[in-house]
Amino acid sequence: AQSVTQLDSQVPVFEEAPVELRCNYSSSVSVYLFWYVQYPNQGLQLLLKYLSGSTLVKGINGFEAEFNKSQTSFHLRKPSVHISDTAEYFCAVSEGLTGGGNKLTFGTGTQLKVEL
Amino acid sequence: ETGVTQTPRHLVMGMTNKKSLKCEQHLGHNAMYWYKQSAKKPLELMFVYNFKEQTENNSVPSRFSPECPNSSHLFLHLHTLQPEDSALYLCASSQTAGTGDYEQYFGPGTRLTVT
């Protein structure tokens, strides 16, 4: 079975400071990893994904993540955050379903709060 | 309309009511999903449909009854709900290769309150 652990439930950070949101996963099959962001009263929006190839993945809004197979991690980083980055961030691992589609297993989320 | 839409955005219902949630995707996808998002819990996958056929039921109570009449529409029929069913219900869609590498696109959700 697949699982995702997000070690921090809340991360406060000052504007223009760097931030790292941690994610560790467990998977017995090919690893496909995703980071989603959820702004208040909205659905989830894809930030970035790792499928294969380069372990450093760049996404939208200046975010990037590094896939580390030996440490089973997929941490999300941004070198300089903005107030508008305040949101909840979800890490997820994906597996294909025999009948079609795929199953996303999510972590519990990390609330990023950017302060002035 | 673009992306994935959900109606209504908010719903308050009594435990004896019957209501339905609607989801529509405008992305040409063939797989559709229902998720439940409760406070302090991970998002839970409820149902998966692929080309209108249900391929996953994650041990969801029978008071939740999904319906997928075509690849663009997904419904969740609700009856005799419990207060613990209060949550944000999210719909998503994706390509359907079954290999796990396709991202899912989410709607804005329906905030359900059971009184």
mmCIF file of C-alpha atoms in Angstrom:
data_model
loop_
_atom_site.group_PDB
_atom_site.id
_atom_site.type_symbol
_atom_site.label_atom_id
_atom_site.label_comp_id
_atom_site.label_asym_id
_atom_site.label_seq_id
_atom_site.Cartn_x
_atom_site.Cartn_y
_atom_site.Cartn_z
ATOM 1 C CA ALA A 1 0.000 0.000 0.000
ATOM 2 C CA GLN A 2 1.113 3.525 -0.680
ATOM 3 C CA SER A 3 1.299 6.256 1.929
ATOM 4 C CA VAL A 4 2.431 9.863 2.262
ATOM 5 C CA THR A 5 3.652 11.660 5.346
ATOM 6 C CA GLN A 6 3.770 15.427 5.554
ATOM 7 C CA LEU A 7 5.784 16.134 8.632
ATOM 8 C CA ASP A 8 4.629 19.678 9.287
ATOM 9 C CA SER A 9 0.976 20.583 9.688
ATOM 10 C CA GLN A 10 1.725 24.312 9.733
ATOM 11 C CA VAL A 11 4.674 26.347 8.495
ATOM 12 C CA PRO A 12 4.810 30.067 9.270
ATOM 13 C CA VAL A 13 7.292 32.115 7.242
ATOM 14 C CA PHE A 14 7.982 35.758 6.578
ATOM 15 C CA GLU A 15 7.462 37.214 3.137
ATOM 16 C CA GLU A 16 10.513 36.946 0.845
ATOM 17 C CA ALA A 17 12.018 34.191 3.009
ATOM 18 C CA PRO A 18 12.701 30.717 1.605
ATOM 19 C CA VAL A 19 10.488 27.803 2.551
ATOM 20 C CA GLU A 20 10.631 24.022 2.419
ATOM 21 C CA LEU A 21 7.594 21.788 2.890
ATOM 22 C CA ARG A 22 8.515 18.203 3.645
ATOM 23 C CA CYS A 23 6.995 15.077 2.173
ATOM 24 C CA ASN A 24 7.974 11.438 2.582
ATOM 25 C CA TYR A 25 6.314 8.616 0.737
ATOM 26 C CA SER A 26 6.047 4.863 0.749
ATOM 27 C CA SER A 27 5.315 2.994 -2.459
ATOM 28 C CA SER A 28 5.746 -0.546 -3.674
ATOM 29 C CA VAL A 29 5.299 0.291 -7.364
ATOM 30 C CA SER A 30 6.553 2.891 -9.810
ATOM 31 C CA VAL A 31 6.651 6.245 -8.101
ATOM 32 C CA TYR A 32 4.638 9.109 -9.447
ATOM 33 C CA LEU A 33 4.564 12.081 -7.089
ATOM 34 C CA PHE A 34 2.523 15.255 -7.099
ATOM 35 C CA TRP A 35 2.227 18.477 -5.146
ATOM 36 C CA TYR A 36 -1.126 20.240 -5.132
ATOM 37 C CA VAL A 37 -2.108 23.591 -3.606
ATOM 38 C CA GLN A 38 -5.508 24.499 -2.202
ATOM 39 C CA TYR A 39 -6.447 28.121 -1.686
ATOM 40 C CA PRO A 40 -9.356 28.928 0.662
ATOM 41 C CA ASN A 41 -12.747 27.842 -0.668
ATOM 42 C CA GLN A 42 -11.228 26.338 -3.777
ATOM 43 C CA GLY A 43 -10.348 22.927 -5.157
ATOM 44 C CA LEU A 44 -6.854 21.556 -5.609
ATOM 45 C CA GLN A 45 -4.502 22.928 -8.258
ATOM 46 C CA LEU A 46 -1.453 21.058 -9.499
ATOM 47 C CA LEU A 47 1.868 22.703 -8.618
ATOM 48 C CA LEU A 48 4.237 20.130 -10.070
ATOM 49 C CA LYS A 49 4.758 16.438 -10.640
ATOM 50 C CA TYR A 50 7.561 13.895 -10.796
ATOM 51 C CA LEU A 51 7.111 11.023 -13.219
ATOM 52 C CA SER A 52 10.673 10.123 -14.246
ATOM 53 C CA GLY A 53 13.923 11.688 -15.399
ATOM 54 C CA SER A 54 15.487 14.689 -13.687
ATOM 55 C CA THR A 55 15.034 14.576 -9.949
ATOM 56 C CA LEU A 56 14.609 18.351 -9.731
ATOM 57 C CA VAL A 57 11.177 19.329 -10.894
ATOM 58 C CA LYS A 58 10.061 22.883 -11.508
ATOM 59 C CA GLY A 59 6.450 23.916 -11.200
ATOM 60 C CA ILE A 60 4.203 26.934 -11.293
ATOM 61 C CA ASN A 61 4.538 30.066 -9.159
ATOM 62 C CA GLY A 62 8.278 29.570 -8.634
ATOM 63 C CA PHE A 63 7.987 26.285 -6.735
ATOM 64 C CA GLU A 64 10.301 23.322 -7.240
ATOM 65 C CA ALA A 65 10.689 19.903 -5.672
ATOM 66 C CA GLU A 66 13.432 17.325 -5.511
ATOM 67 C CA PHE A 67 12.795 13.608 -5.743
ATOM 68 C CA ASN A 68 15.145 11.615 -3.515
ATOM 69 C CA LYS A 69 14.689 7.895 -3.943
ATOM 70 C CA SER A 70 17.109 6.818 -1.222
ATOM 71 C CA GLN A 71 15.382 8.991 1.348
ATOM 72 C CA THR A 72 11.910 8.414 -0.135
ATOM 73 C CA SER A 73 11.298 12.153 -0.051
ATOM 74 C CA PHE A 74 9.798 14.759 -2.336
ATOM 75 C CA HIS A 75 10.243 18.071 -0.560
ATOM 76 C CA LEU A 76 8.755 21.267 -1.982
ATOM 77 C CA ARG A 77 10.770 24.480 -1.976
ATOM 78 C CA LYS A 78 10.461 28.113 -2.920
ATOM 79 C CA PRO A 79 13.389 30.529 -2.593
ATOM 80 C CA SER A 80 11.257 33.591 -1.805
ATOM 81 C CA VAL A 81 7.615 33.394 -0.769
ATOM 82 C CA HIS A 82 4.874 35.922 -1.267
ATOM 83 C CA ILE A 83 1.756 36.672 0.744
ATOM 84 C CA SER A 84 -0.275 35.099 -2.055
ATOM 85 C CA ASP A 85 1.418 31.733 -1.386
ATOM 86 C CA THR A 86 -0.588 31.388 1.813
ATOM 87 C CA ALA A 87 -2.539 28.181 1.240
ATOM 88 C CA GLU A 88 -2.615 24.477 2.078
ATOM 89 C CA TYR A 89 -0.199 22.232 0.240
ATOM 90 C CA PHE A 90 -0.754 18.539 -0.370
ATOM 91 C CA CYS A 91 1.754 15.906 -1.393
ATOM 92 C CA ALA A 92 0.388 12.830 -3.140
ATOM 93 C CA VAL A 93 1.601 9.548 -4.614
ATOM 94 C CA SER A 94 -0.217 7.990 -7.539
ATOM 95 C CA GLU A 95 -0.790 4.470 -8.763
ATOM 96 C CA GLY A 96 -2.676 3.254 -11.774
ATOM 97 C CA LEU A 97 -5.924 1.345 -11.382
ATOM 98 C CA THR A 98 -6.506 -1.871 -13.285
ATOM 99 C CA GLY A 99 -9.812 -0.655 -14.611
ATOM 100 C CA GLY A 100 -8.433 2.712 -15.674
ATOM 101 C CA GLY A 101 -7.793 6.016 -13.977
ATOM 102 C CA ASN A 102 -5.364 6.421 -11.121
ATOM 103 C CA LYS A 103 -5.526 6.499 -7.342
ATOM 104 C CA LEU A 104 -4.008 9.468 -5.523
ATOM 105 C CA THR A 105 -2.998 8.907 -1.904
ATOM 106 C CA PHE A 106 -2.616 12.249 -0.151
ATOM 107 C CA GLY A 107 -0.762 13.423 2.905
ATOM 108 C CA THR A 108 -2.585 15.364 5.585
ATOM 109 C CA GLY A 109 -1.465 18.691 4.161
ATOM 110 C CA THR A 110 0.771 21.561 5.288
ATOM 111 C CA GLN A 111 -0.724 24.967 5.929
ATOM 112 C CA LEU A 112 1.738 27.604 4.730
ATOM 113 C CA LYS A 113 1.163 30.989 6.313
ATOM 114 C CA VAL A 114 3.179 33.858 4.903
ATOM 115 C CA GLU A 115 3.466 36.885 7.170
ATOM 116 C CA LEU A 116 4.636 40.431 6.535
ATOM 117 C CA GLU B 1 -17.366 26.777 -18.714
ATOM 118 C CA THR B 2 -13.857 25.410 -18.450
ATOM 119 C CA GLY B 3 -12.163 22.763 -16.335
ATOM 120 C CA VAL B 4 -14.223 20.938 -13.730
ATOM 121 C CA THR B 5 -17.378 22.496 -12.322
ATOM 122 C CA GLN B 6 -19.413 21.430 -9.318
ATOM 123 C CA THR B 7 -22.893 22.383 -8.153
ATOM 124 C CA PRO B 8 -24.072 23.365 -5.681
ATOM 125 C CA ARG B 9 -21.106 24.998 -3.963
ATOM 126 C CA HIS B 10 -22.803 24.833 -0.579
ATOM 127 C CA LEU B 11 -25.488 22.461 0.685
ATOM 128 C CA VAL B 12 -27.177 22.135 4.035
ATOM 129 C CA MET B 13 -29.371 19.091 4.501
ATOM 130 C CA GLY B 14 -31.147 17.285 7.261
ATOM 131 C CA MET B 15 -30.443 13.677 8.052
ATOM 132 C CA THR B 16 -33.648 12.523 6.379
ATOM 133 C CA ASN B 17 -33.255 14.527 3.163
ATOM 134 C CA LYS B 18 -32.220 13.302 -0.259
ATOM 135 C CA LYS B 19 -29.991 15.511 -2.353
ATOM 136 C CA SER B 20 -27.546 15.209 -5.223
ATOM 137 C CA LEU B 21 -24.169 16.721 -6.035
ATOM 138 C CA LYS B 22 -23.288 17.339 -9.657
ATOM 139 C CA CYS B 23 -19.912 17.441 -11.367
ATOM 140 C CA GLU B 24 -19.130 18.259 -14.987
ATOM 141 C CA GLN B 25 -15.759 18.223 -16.725
ATOM 142 C CA HIS B 26 -14.989 20.083 -19.943
ATOM 143 C CA LEU B 27 -11.526 18.590 -20.496
ATOM 144 C CA GLY B 28 -12.294 15.580 -22.659
ATOM 145 C CA HIS B 29 -11.221 13.159 -19.928
ATOM 146 C CA ASN B 30 -12.658 9.699 -19.433
ATOM 147 C CA ALA B 31 -11.959 9.066 -15.758
ATOM 148 C CA MET B 32 -13.837 10.854 -12.980
ATOM 149 C CA TYR B 33 -13.462 10.742 -9.215
ATOM 150 C CA TRP B 34 -15.223 11.675 -5.981
ATOM 151 C CA TYR B 35 -13.150 12.631 -2.932
ATOM 152 C CA LYS B 36 -14.159 13.539 0.609
ATOM 153 C CA GLN B 37 -12.142 16.192 2.460
ATOM 154 C CA SER B 38 -12.774 16.373 6.203
ATOM 155 C CA ALA B 39 -11.028 18.650 8.651
ATOM 156 C CA LYS B 40 -7.736 17.253 9.944
ATOM 157 C CA LYS B 41 -7.932 14.146 7.733
ATOM 158 C CA PRO B 42 -6.295 13.339 4.404
ATOM 159 C CA LEU B 43 -8.399 13.542 1.288
ATOM 160 C CA GLU B 44 -10.189 10.252 0.887
ATOM 161 C CA LEU B 45 -10.881 8.737 -2.491
ATOM 162 C CA MET B 46 -14.489 7.546 -2.597
ATOM 163 C CA PHE B 47 -15.265 6.395 -6.137
ATOM 164 C CA VAL B 48 -13.575 6.138 -9.525
ATOM 165 C CA TYR B 49 -15.330 5.892 -12.878
ATOM 166 C CA ASN B 50 -13.626 5.089 -16.159
ATOM 167 C CA PHE B 51 -15.629 5.377 -19.379
ATOM 168 C CA LYS B 52 -18.809 5.469 -17.227
ATOM 169 C CA GLU B 53 -17.932 2.219 -15.437
ATOM 170 C CA GLN B 54 -17.156 2.196 -11.723
ATOM 171 C CA THR B 55 -13.633 0.881 -11.167
ATOM 172 C CA GLU B 56 -13.111 1.738 -7.512
ATOM 173 C CA ASN B 57 -15.353 1.929 -4.467
ATOM 174 C CA ASN B 58 -13.297 2.683 -1.394
ATOM 175 C CA SER B 59 -15.672 1.009 1.081
ATOM 176 C CA VAL B 60 -18.063 3.930 0.972
ATOM 177 C CA PRO B 61 -21.353 3.571 2.918
ATOM 178 C CA SER B 62 -24.398 2.915 0.772
ATOM 179 C CA ARG B 63 -25.976 6.219 1.781
ATOM 180 C CA PHE B 64 -23.649 7.648 -0.889
ATOM 181 C CA SER B 65 -24.718 6.524 -4.358
ATOM 182 C CA PRO B 66 -22.684 7.633 -7.374
ATOM 183 C CA GLU B 67 -23.922 7.863 -10.941
ATOM 184 C CA CYS B 68 -21.939 8.457 -14.119
ATOM 185 C CA PRO B 69 -24.252 8.738 -17.153
ATOM 186 C CA ASN B 70 -21.416 9.715 -19.509
ATOM 187 C CA SER B 71 -17.724 10.597 -19.365
ATOM 188 C CA SER B 72 -18.442 14.276 -18.748
ATOM 189 C CA HIS B 73 -20.898 14.058 -15.869
ATOM 190 C CA LEU B 74 -20.726 12.576 -12.413
ATOM 191 C CA PHE B 75 -23.320 12.689 -9.661
ATOM 192 C CA LEU B 76 -23.288 11.795 -6.000
ATOM 193 C CA HIS B 77 -26.723 11.007 -4.609
ATOM 194 C CA LEU B 78 -27.058 11.460 -0.875
ATOM 195 C CA HIS B 79 -29.668 10.035 1.472
ATOM 196 C CA THR B 80 -30.020 9.447 5.192
ATOM 197 C CA LEU B 81 -26.695 11.095 5.919
ATOM 198 C CA GLN B 82 -25.046 11.428 9.314
ATOM 199 C CA PRO B 83 -23.501 14.551 10.846
ATOM 200 C CA GLU B 84 -20.036 13.044 10.367
ATOM 201 C CA ASP B 85 -20.652 13.154 6.622
ATOM 202 C CA SER B 86 -20.310 16.935 6.750
ATOM 203 C CA ALA B 87 -17.248 17.718 4.613
ATOM 204 C CA LEU B 88 -16.010 19.214 1.376
ATOM 205 C CA TYR B 89 -16.755 16.868 -1.520
ATOM 206 C CA LEU B 90 -14.383 17.251 -4.424
ATOM 207 C CA CYS B 91 -14.788 15.954 -7.938
ATOM 208 C CA ALA B 92 -11.827 15.375 -10.245
ATOM 209 C CA SER B 93 -11.133 14.086 -13.729
ATOM 210 C CA SER B 94 -8.123 12.724 -15.603
ATOM 211 C CA GLN B 95 -6.929 10.862 -18.632
ATOM 212 C CA THR B 96 -7.512 7.209 -18.281
ATOM 213 C CA ALA B 97 -4.442 5.172 -19.165
ATOM 214 C CA GLY B 98 -4.405 3.479 -15.787
ATOM 215 C CA THR B 99 -0.645 3.912 -15.490
ATOM 216 C CA GLY B 100 -0.754 6.384 -12.626
ATOM 217 C CA ASP B 101 1.140 9.172 -14.324
ATOM 218 C CA TYR B 102 -1.748 11.399 -15.351
ATOM 219 C CA GLU B 103 -2.609 14.327 -13.130
ATOM 220 C CA GLN B 104 -6.108 14.863 -11.849
ATOM 221 C CA TYR B 105 -7.964 18.138 -12.317
ATOM 222 C CA PHE B 106 -10.168 19.158 -9.439
ATOM 223 C CA GLY B 107 -13.383 21.107 -9.188
ATOM 224 C CA PRO B 108 -13.981 23.739 -6.474
ATOM 225 C CA GLY B 109 -15.942 21.331 -4.295
ATOM 226 C CA THR B 110 -19.323 21.250 -2.586
ATOM 227 C CA ARG B 111 -19.340 22.173 1.095
ATOM 228 C CA LEU B 112 -21.892 19.832 2.680
ATOM 229 C CA THR B 113 -23.333 20.359 6.139
ATOM 230 C CA VAL B 114 -25.588 17.685 7.617
ATOM 231 C CA THR B 115 -27.812 18.917 10.445
#
